[in-house]
Amino acid sequence: RKEVEQDPGPFNVPEGATVAFNCTYSNSASQSFFWYRQDCRKEPKLLMSVYSSGNEDGRFTAQLNRASQYISLLIRDSKLSDSATYLCVVNTWGDDKIIFGKGTRLHILP
Amino acid sequence: GAVVSQHPSRVICKSGTSVKIECRSLDFQATTMFWYRQFPKQSLMLMATSNEGSKATYEQGVEKDKFLINHASLTLSTLTVTSAHPEDSSFYICSARDFSAGELFFGEGSRLTVL
């Protein structure tokens, strides 16, 4: 099993729809989880951290399921500007490893 | 504003020359910085973990003598691509962790083209 796995997509979603994708991780000792957004030919930018209790930031909701070892990102009322690649990042403090998923490509269709 | 500054953003060099890329944390001290490489339409690949005052830890398959990393201060890490070849052409990105916040911030990336 890969350390961090994401569905590469692409997810083609009409504007205004709700879209969700998951990211699974294999190391149960993982401590910190993040979602990053990467636009074409640009560096990744932090979208949101993922907290154990789940957290929401505007149209974006992130959740962590430790029992099943996955994190999720939900985007409501999607906008054209949401089109990007979404990377999940998992950090294991013990060996200080930061593992990236390969990213999920999202295309919001007008 | 950017909290991690990476320079240069673009560099073109001749085969056989060396190129140095700088990564600076602007608003915080970073005991650990990370260097990644990204080929077109591929994911970020961790090359090495740079620890202030000690040797970098390289990922498997990354040549430490080719990709020299120096992390001499808490706000600066450098990556030197030595004797660059066309296959080294890529997008190189650094990141630094703000330990107090637990978040990872990225530099803007450096696009290297080796002719």
XYZ file of C-alpha atoms in Angstrom:
225
model
C 0.000 0.000 0.000
C 1.335 3.414 -0.927
C 2.015 5.800 1.918
C -0.443 8.382 0.675
C -2.969 7.691 -2.051
C -5.312 9.932 -3.930
C -7.594 9.394 -6.884
C -5.787 11.314 -9.653
C -9.055 12.247 -11.358
C -9.739 14.364 -13.232
C -12.986 15.236 -11.570
C -15.096 17.203 -14.048
C -17.754 18.980 -12.052
C -20.318 21.596 -13.145
C -20.081 24.979 -11.539
C -22.131 25.208 -8.369
C -21.963 21.524 -7.592
C -20.479 19.912 -4.530
C -17.418 17.730 -4.913
C -15.540 15.604 -2.438
C -12.374 13.602 -2.589
C -10.472 11.460 -0.173
C -6.893 10.709 0.599
C -5.805 7.546 2.375
C -2.610 7.112 4.352
C -0.893 3.972 5.478
C 1.087 5.058 8.531
C -1.110 5.050 11.612
C 1.501 7.168 13.396
C 0.822 10.101 11.085
C 0.129 13.213 13.082
C -0.563 16.167 10.839
C -2.644 16.416 7.735
C -3.046 19.167 5.194
C -4.708 19.945 1.917
C -2.727 21.990 -0.576
C -3.860 23.448 -3.842
C -1.548 23.615 -6.822
C -2.294 25.550 -9.957
C -0.589 24.647 -13.201
C 3.139 25.441 -13.152
C 2.895 27.071 -9.751
C 3.988 26.054 -6.288
C 1.521 24.362 -3.915
C -0.305 26.660 -1.531
C -1.820 25.636 1.766
C -5.567 25.352 1.502
C -6.275 24.133 4.995
C -4.983 22.016 7.803
C -7.071 19.043 8.826
C -7.932 18.784 12.475
C -9.170 15.734 14.327
C -12.551 17.302 14.954
C -12.924 18.374 11.345
C -12.805 21.948 10.222
C -14.526 24.260 7.825
C -13.325 27.333 5.979
C -15.994 28.939 3.875
C -16.988 26.512 1.147
C -14.310 24.017 2.130
C -14.656 21.310 4.748
C -11.884 18.963 5.769
C -12.297 15.858 7.860
C -10.040 13.238 9.356
C -11.000 9.643 9.957
C -8.219 8.037 11.989
C -9.927 4.677 12.269
C -10.065 4.257 8.521
C -6.939 6.335 7.928
C -8.208 8.854 5.456
C -8.800 12.561 5.151
C -11.406 14.199 2.981
C -11.991 17.541 1.341
C -15.456 18.772 0.462
C -15.984 21.782 -1.757
C -19.460 23.276 -1.838
C -20.873 25.614 -4.467
C -17.830 25.037 -6.645
C -16.505 27.899 -8.718
C -14.474 28.004 -11.895
C -11.540 29.272 -9.879
C -11.530 26.071 -7.856
C -10.071 24.245 -10.843
C -6.675 23.031 -9.698
C -4.848 20.000 -8.402
C -5.476 19.245 -4.751
C -2.652 17.584 -2.864
C -3.010 15.871 0.444
C -0.004 15.987 2.715
C 0.674 13.760 5.656
C 3.343 14.432 8.257
C 4.752 11.870 10.623
C 6.549 13.628 13.417
C 8.683 10.743 14.601
C 10.835 10.499 11.506
C 9.871 13.968 10.308
C 8.601 12.743 6.998
C 6.279 14.770 4.880
C 4.543 12.693 2.295
C 2.582 14.114 -0.608
C -0.201 12.428 -2.426
C 0.035 12.610 -6.196
C -2.846 15.018 -6.279
C -6.412 15.021 -7.543
C -7.153 17.168 -10.560
C -10.382 19.092 -10.431
C -11.977 20.792 -13.406
C -14.978 22.984 -12.763
C -17.086 23.239 -15.890
C -19.051 26.382 -16.759
C 2.790 37.998 1.308
C 5.220 35.185 0.793
C 6.719 33.688 3.891
C 9.185 31.543 1.987
C 11.175 33.182 -0.760
C 12.913 31.155 -3.426
C 15.385 32.553 -5.915
C 15.873 32.510 -8.843
C 12.421 31.780 -10.210
C 13.805 30.868 -13.609
C 17.253 29.908 -14.706
C 18.651 28.707 -17.983
C 22.135 27.313 -18.045
C 24.465 25.383 -20.267
C 25.119 21.710 -19.741
C 27.990 21.146 -17.341
C 27.539 24.293 -15.313
C 26.345 24.519 -11.715
C 23.268 26.336 -10.530
C 22.468 27.483 -7.002
C 18.922 27.954 -5.774
C 18.205 29.779 -2.521
C 15.304 29.234 -0.161
C 14.667 31.726 2.641
C 12.067 31.724 5.367
C 11.056 35.336 5.874
C 8.878 35.433 8.961
C 10.022 32.471 10.950
C 12.969 30.289 11.739
C 13.030 26.985 9.956
C 15.149 24.265 11.464
C 13.961 21.976 8.691
C 13.541 22.744 5.024
C 12.595 20.388 2.262
C 13.593 20.289 -1.378
C 11.308 18.845 -4.037
C 11.437 18.330 -7.750
C 8.440 18.237 -10.000
C 8.442 17.095 -13.604
C 5.594 18.196 -15.888
C 2.250 16.702 -14.959
C 3.806 14.705 -12.151
C 3.636 14.942 -8.406
C 6.112 16.600 -6.135
C 8.998 14.303 -5.337
C 10.924 14.877 -2.155
C 14.620 15.063 -2.886
C 16.073 15.785 0.513
C 15.405 17.091 3.976
C 17.683 19.902 5.030
C 18.416 20.378 8.712
C 20.076 23.497 10.009
C 23.643 22.863 11.050
C 23.781 19.259 9.931
C 23.966 17.213 6.775
C 20.931 16.854 4.608
C 19.052 13.598 4.418
C 18.610 12.480 0.831
C 15.844 10.322 -0.513
C 16.686 7.100 -2.236
C 17.889 7.630 -5.769
C 18.921 11.260 -5.266
C 22.649 11.811 -5.746
C 23.971 13.840 -2.849
C 27.114 14.802 -4.744
C 25.067 16.177 -7.585
C 22.475 18.009 -5.528
C 24.415 19.800 -2.812
C 22.321 21.157 0.015
C 23.515 23.628 2.582
C 21.414 24.846 5.495
C 23.797 27.194 7.223
C 21.266 29.314 9.059
C 17.762 29.071 10.418
C 16.408 31.087 7.530
C 18.400 29.937 4.511
C 18.884 26.692 2.671
C 20.545 26.360 -0.715
C 20.403 23.674 -3.364
C 23.241 23.526 -5.864
C 22.763 21.425 -8.959
C 26.305 20.564 -9.965
C 27.342 19.784 -13.533
C 23.787 20.159 -14.692
C 22.517 18.137 -17.638
C 19.343 18.480 -19.703
C 17.665 15.711 -17.701
C 18.018 17.899 -14.611
C 15.638 20.393 -16.182
C 12.695 20.553 -13.821
C 10.719 22.647 -11.389
C 12.496 22.732 -8.037
C 10.513 23.773 -4.992
C 11.581 24.285 -1.414
C 9.436 24.304 1.664
C 10.008 25.250 5.255
C 8.100 24.345 8.340
C 7.079 26.927 10.855
C 7.479 24.650 13.818
C 5.350 26.740 16.120
C 2.440 26.723 13.703
C 3.064 23.246 12.367
C 2.399 24.420 8.849
C 4.484 23.924 5.767
C 5.096 26.861 3.476
C 6.435 26.656 -0.033
C 8.750 28.812 -2.020
C 7.571 30.018 -5.392
C 9.665 27.421 -7.142
C 12.593 27.608 -9.527
C 12.274 26.427 -13.082
C 15.586 25.125 -14.308
C 16.267 24.611 -17.981
C 19.567 23.047 -18.938
C 20.495 23.445 -22.562
